[in-house]
Structures are given as structure tokens and as C-alpha cells.
Amino acid sequence: MSGPRLELGPAKEPLGLVRGLQWFFSIFAFATCGGYGGAVSFRISCNGQSNATVTASFAYPFRLNHAVFTPSLTNLCNKTWPEDVHLVGDFSSSAQFFVTVAVLAFLYSMVALGLYLGYLHLYRGAGGKLPLVDFLATVAFSFLWLVSSSAWAKALTDVKTSTRAPLPHCQPPAVACFPAGVTPMGSLNVSVIFGFLNLVLWLGSSWFVYKETNFHRPAPPPAAPGPAPM
């Protein structure tokens, strides 16, 4: 196996340029989703008298059914709530799937970009095997981005619904519950946008990788045999 030969030309071509964009935007996809943390708060009033503010904190991977309101509602309003109150729903599977796809896409695009820049002579001189593997991987990631982004977009809608739901057992005027705020989810909205943006990038790059395969660029014919020795 020959050593690396640094060539910056692919970075100026669509093949390498789009891979660089994929690497860049995949970082934002998993960072905006995996780095989120928020909380839901309610003000509780018992018999018209302000009593307490309760808060439930939640974060990635959004197992909201594990987020309990504190301080415990069981001690408020003459034990109106017989047990601790949690948020509703477990959306960890969609969130973790989305982040996993983003991390794997980040790693693959980084390795592929390194291959283009350092081993382009091997990439294009391997009998079409490496471009074919690259093409199949690109198509697979396009499909994964479609599925994971769609699943996460649906889960995010459910997360918003769950965090805006009223507290149970609130019956004014004896017990009144007033929403005190939910942490903005703008970064989560951005993560969905980056997910579908990555889908477009991977779909687009599949064409440029396809052009490197033998399906689009047939292998050169074998050299004609030389004249027989006298």
C-alpha cells in the first residue's frame, strides 16, 4: 500500500466540498439535540393563597416520565396529590437514534474526506471497489437521515405537547395551578432543520460519488498486447 499523497484538489471539487459540509453540519445536528436541557414550572395556589412553585427538569435523551416535579407535590394543598407527579412520555429512542446517526455521519464524512485528500490515488485506482463502497454508504446514510429526522421531528412535537400539559388534580378554587414557563426549545427546532439539511447534503453527494464508480466511469480497457518477441 502506497503512502499518503496530500492533494487539496478534491476539497475544491463537489466530491470533497460536500463531504466537508456534511462533517460540519452533522456536528450541529447532534450538538443541538444532545446538548439540550430544560424545565417545566407551575405555580400552585391552595385556597387562593400562593403556596409554591414546582419544577420538573428534563434533558436529552428526553425520558420525560423520569422527570418529577420538585418540591414534591404530595406535601402541598392538604395532600391533594397522593404521589409524586412526573411528566408524561419516553422519547429517548427517537432522540438517541437521531444523535447516533449524526455521530456516525460525522465520523464517516471525516474518514471519507481524509481518504479523498490523502489517498485519492488509491481511491480511484482500486478497480472501482472503494467508490462503490462509498456510494453504497452514502445512500445508506441518506436513508438513515430521512428516517431519523422524521422520527425526531415527530418526537419533538410530542415533547412539546407533554411539557405544555396541565397538572392533574387541579380544581380551582381549592387548588389552582398556573403555568410558570417552559424552557424555549429553539435549539431542538434547529436540530430538526439540520437533520433534513443533512438529508439533502447526503442525497446530493450520492450523485458525485456515483460519478466515481465504474457504473458511470467504466474501467479503462486492458492495454493491447505488444508485438511478439522475434
Coordinates of C-alpha atoms in Angstrom, one line a residue:
M1 CA 0.0 0.0 0.0
S2 CA 1.5 3.3 -1.0
G3 CA 1.7 6.2 1.4
P4 CA -0.5 9.2 1.6
R5 CA -0.2 11.9 -1.1
L6 CA -1.7 15.2 0.1
E7 CA -3.9 16.6 -2.6
L8 CA -6.1 19.7 -1.9
G9 CA -7.8 19.5 -5.3
P10 CA -10.7 17.3 -4.1
A11 CA -11.5 19.9 -1.4
K12 CA -12.4 22.3 -4.2
E13 CA -14.4 19.7 -6.1
P14 CA -18.0 18.8 -5.2
L15 CA -16.9 15.3 -4.0
G16 CA -14.8 16.7 -1.2
L17 CA -16.6 20.0 -0.7
V18 CA -19.9 18.4 0.1
R19 CA -18.2 15.9 2.4
G20 CA -16.8 18.8 4.3
L21 CA -20.2 20.3 4.6
Q22 CA -21.6 17.0 5.9
W23 CA -18.9 16.8 8.5
F24 CA -19.7 20.4 9.6
F25 CA -23.5 20.2 9.7
S26 CA -23.5 16.8 11.4
I27 CA -21.8 18.4 14.4
F28 CA -24.7 20.9 14.7
A29 CA -27.2 18.2 14.4
F30 CA -26.1 16.1 17.4
A31 CA -24.9 19.1 19.4
T32 CA -28.3 21.0 19.3
C33 CA -30.2 17.8 20.2
G34 CA -27.8 16.1 22.6
G35 CA -26.8 19.2 24.5
Y36 CA -30.3 20.4 25.4
G37 CA -31.6 20.8 28.9
G38 CA -34.9 22.4 30.1
A39 CA -37.5 22.6 32.7
V40 CA -41.3 23.0 33.2
S41 CA -42.6 25.1 36.1
F42 CA -46.1 25.6 37.7
R43 CA -47.2 28.0 40.4
I44 CA -49.5 26.2 42.9
S45 CA -52.2 28.1 44.8
C46 CA -54.2 26.5 47.6
N47 CA -57.5 28.1 48.6
G48 CA -56.5 31.4 46.9
Q49 CA -53.2 31.6 48.8
S50 CA -49.9 31.3 46.8
N51 CA -48.1 28.2 48.1
A52 CA -45.2 27.1 46.0
T53 CA -43.6 26.9 42.6
V54 CA -42.8 23.4 41.4
T55 CA -40.3 22.5 38.6
A56 CA -39.6 19.4 36.6
S57 CA -36.2 19.3 34.8
F58 CA -35.6 17.3 31.7
A59 CA -32.8 16.8 29.1
Y60 CA -31.6 14.5 26.4
P61 CA -32.5 11.7 25.8
F62 CA -36.0 13.0 26.8
R63 CA -37.2 10.3 29.2
L64 CA -39.9 12.7 30.4
N65 CA -41.5 10.0 32.5
H66 CA -38.4 10.2 34.8
A67 CA -38.8 13.9 35.3
V68 CA -40.5 14.5 38.7
F69 CA -41.8 17.9 39.9
T70 CA -39.9 19.3 42.9
P71 CA -40.5 20.1 45.7
S72 CA -42.8 17.1 46.0
L73 CA -46.5 17.9 45.3
T74 CA -47.5 15.3 47.9
N75 CA -46.8 17.9 50.6
L76 CA -49.0 20.7 49.1
C77 CA -52.6 21.6 49.5
N78 CA -53.5 19.2 52.2
K79 CA -52.1 16.2 50.2
T80 CA -54.2 16.8 47.1
W81 CA -51.7 14.7 45.1
P82 CA -51.3 11.2 46.6
E83 CA -48.0 10.6 44.9
D84 CA -45.2 12.5 43.1
V85 CA -46.2 13.8 39.6
H86 CA -44.0 13.1 36.6
L87 CA -44.0 14.4 33.1
V88 CA -45.5 12.1 30.5
G89 CA -43.8 10.2 27.7
D90 CA -40.5 8.5 26.8
F91 CA -39.0 9.8 23.6
S92 CA -35.4 8.5 24.1
S93 CA -35.5 6.0 21.2
S94 CA -36.1 8.7 18.6
A95 CA -33.7 11.2 20.1
Q96 CA -30.9 8.6 20.6
F97 CA -31.4 7.3 17.0
F98 CA -31.1 10.8 15.6
V99 CA -27.9 11.6 17.6
T100 CA -26.4 8.2 16.8
V101 CA -26.9 8.8 13.0
A102 CA -25.4 12.3 13.3
V103 CA -22.3 11.0 15.2
L104 CA -21.8 8.1 12.7
A105 CA -22.2 10.5 9.8
F106 CA -19.7 12.9 11.4
L107 CA -17.2 10.1 11.7
Y108 CA -17.8 8.7 8.2
S109 CA -17.6 12.0 6.5
M110 CA -14.3 12.8 8.3
V111 CA -12.8 9.5 7.3
A112 CA -14.0 9.9 3.7
L113 CA -12.6 13.4 3.5
G114 CA -9.3 12.2 4.7
L115 CA -9.3 9.4 2.1
Y116 CA -10.0 11.9 -0.7
L117 CA -7.3 14.3 0.4
G118 CA -4.6 11.8 1.3
Y119 CA -5.3 8.6 -0.7
L120 CA -7.2 9.8 -3.8
H121 CA -4.7 7.8 -6.0
L122 CA -5.8 4.6 -4.1
Y123 CA -9.5 5.6 -4.1
R124 CA -9.6 6.0 -7.9
G125 CA -7.1 3.2 -8.6
A126 CA -8.7 0.3 -6.6
G127 CA -10.7 -1.1 -9.6
G128 CA -13.8 0.8 -8.6
K129 CA -14.3 -1.0 -5.3
L130 CA -13.7 1.9 -2.9
P131 CA -16.0 4.3 -4.9
L132 CA -18.7 1.6 -4.9
V133 CA -18.5 1.1 -1.1
D134 CA -18.5 4.9 -0.7
F135 CA -21.6 5.2 -2.9
L136 CA -23.5 2.5 -1.0
A137 CA -22.6 4.0 2.3
T138 CA -23.7 7.5 1.1
V139 CA -27.1 6.1 0.0
A140 CA -27.5 4.2 3.3
F141 CA -26.8 7.4 5.3
S142 CA -29.3 9.3 3.2
F143 CA -31.9 6.8 4.2
L144 CA -30.9 7.0 7.8
W145 CA -31.1 10.8 7.8
L146 CA -34.6 10.6 6.4
V147 CA -35.8 8.1 8.9
S148 CA -34.1 9.6 12.0
S149 CA -35.0 13.2 11.2
S150 CA -38.7 12.3 10.6
A151 CA -38.8 10.3 13.8
W152 CA -37.2 13.0 15.8
A153 CA -39.4 15.7 14.3
K154 CA -42.5 13.7 15.4
A155 CA -41.0 13.0 18.9
L156 CA -40.2 16.7 19.3
T157 CA -43.8 17.6 18.6
D158 CA -44.8 15.1 21.4
V159 CA -42.2 16.5 23.8
K160 CA -43.8 20.0 23.3
T161 CA -47.3 18.6 23.9
S162 CA -46.2 16.8 27.1
T163 CA -44.4 19.8 28.6
R164 CA -47.4 22.0 28.0
A165 CA -49.9 19.6 29.5
P166 CA -51.7 20.9 32.7
L167 CA -51.0 19.3 36.1
P168 CA -53.5 16.7 37.3
H169 CA -55.9 17.2 40.3
C170 CA -56.0 21.0 39.8
Q171 CA -59.6 22.0 40.8
P172 CA -60.0 25.8 41.4
P173 CA -60.6 27.5 43.7
A174 CA -59.4 24.8 46.2
V175 CA -56.3 24.0 44.1
A176 CA -55.2 26.3 41.2
C177 CA -52.2 25.6 39.0
F178 CA -50.7 28.3 36.8
P179 CA -48.0 27.6 34.1
A180 CA -44.9 29.4 35.1
G181 CA -42.9 28.7 31.9
V182 CA -41.2 26.1 29.8
T183 CA -37.6 26.4 28.7
P184 CA -37.6 27.5 25.0
M185 CA -36.9 24.7 22.5
G186 CA -35.4 26.7 19.7
S187 CA -32.3 24.6 19.6
L188 CA -34.4 21.5 19.2
N189 CA -36.2 23.0 16.3
V190 CA -32.8 23.8 14.8
S191 CA -31.7 20.2 15.3
V192 CA -34.6 19.0 13.1
I193 CA -33.7 21.6 10.5
F194 CA -30.1 20.4 10.5
G195 CA -31.4 16.8 10.2
F196 CA -33.2 17.5 7.0
L197 CA -30.4 19.7 5.7
N198 CA -28.0 16.8 6.2
L199 CA -30.5 14.6 4.3
V200 CA -30.3 17.0 1.3
L201 CA -26.5 17.1 1.5
W202 CA -26.2 13.3 1.6
L203 CA -28.7 12.8 -1.2
G204 CA -26.8 15.4 -3.3
S205 CA -23.4 13.8 -2.6
S206 CA -24.6 10.4 -3.7
W207 CA -24.5 11.7 -7.3
F208 CA -21.0 12.9 -7.1
V209 CA -19.8 9.6 -5.5
Y210 CA -21.8 7.7 -8.2
K211 CA -19.7 9.5 -10.8
E212 CA -16.6 8.0 -9.3
T213 CA -17.9 4.4 -9.7
N214 CA -17.5 2.1 -12.7
F215 CA -21.2 2.4 -13.3
H216 CA -20.7 6.0 -14.5
R217 CA -17.0 5.9 -15.3
P218 CA -16.2 2.5 -16.9
A219 CA -12.9 1.0 -16.2
P220 CA -10.3 1.6 -18.9
P221 CA -9.9 -1.3 -21.4
P222 CA -6.9 -3.5 -20.9
A223 CA -3.8 -2.5 -22.8
A224 CA -3.3 -4.2 -26.1
P225 CA -0.6 -6.9 -26.0
G226 CA 2.7 -5.8 -27.5
P227 CA 4.3 -7.5 -30.5
A228 CA 5.6 -11.0 -30.0
P229 CA 9.3 -11.1 -29.5
M230 CA 11.4 -12.2 -32.6

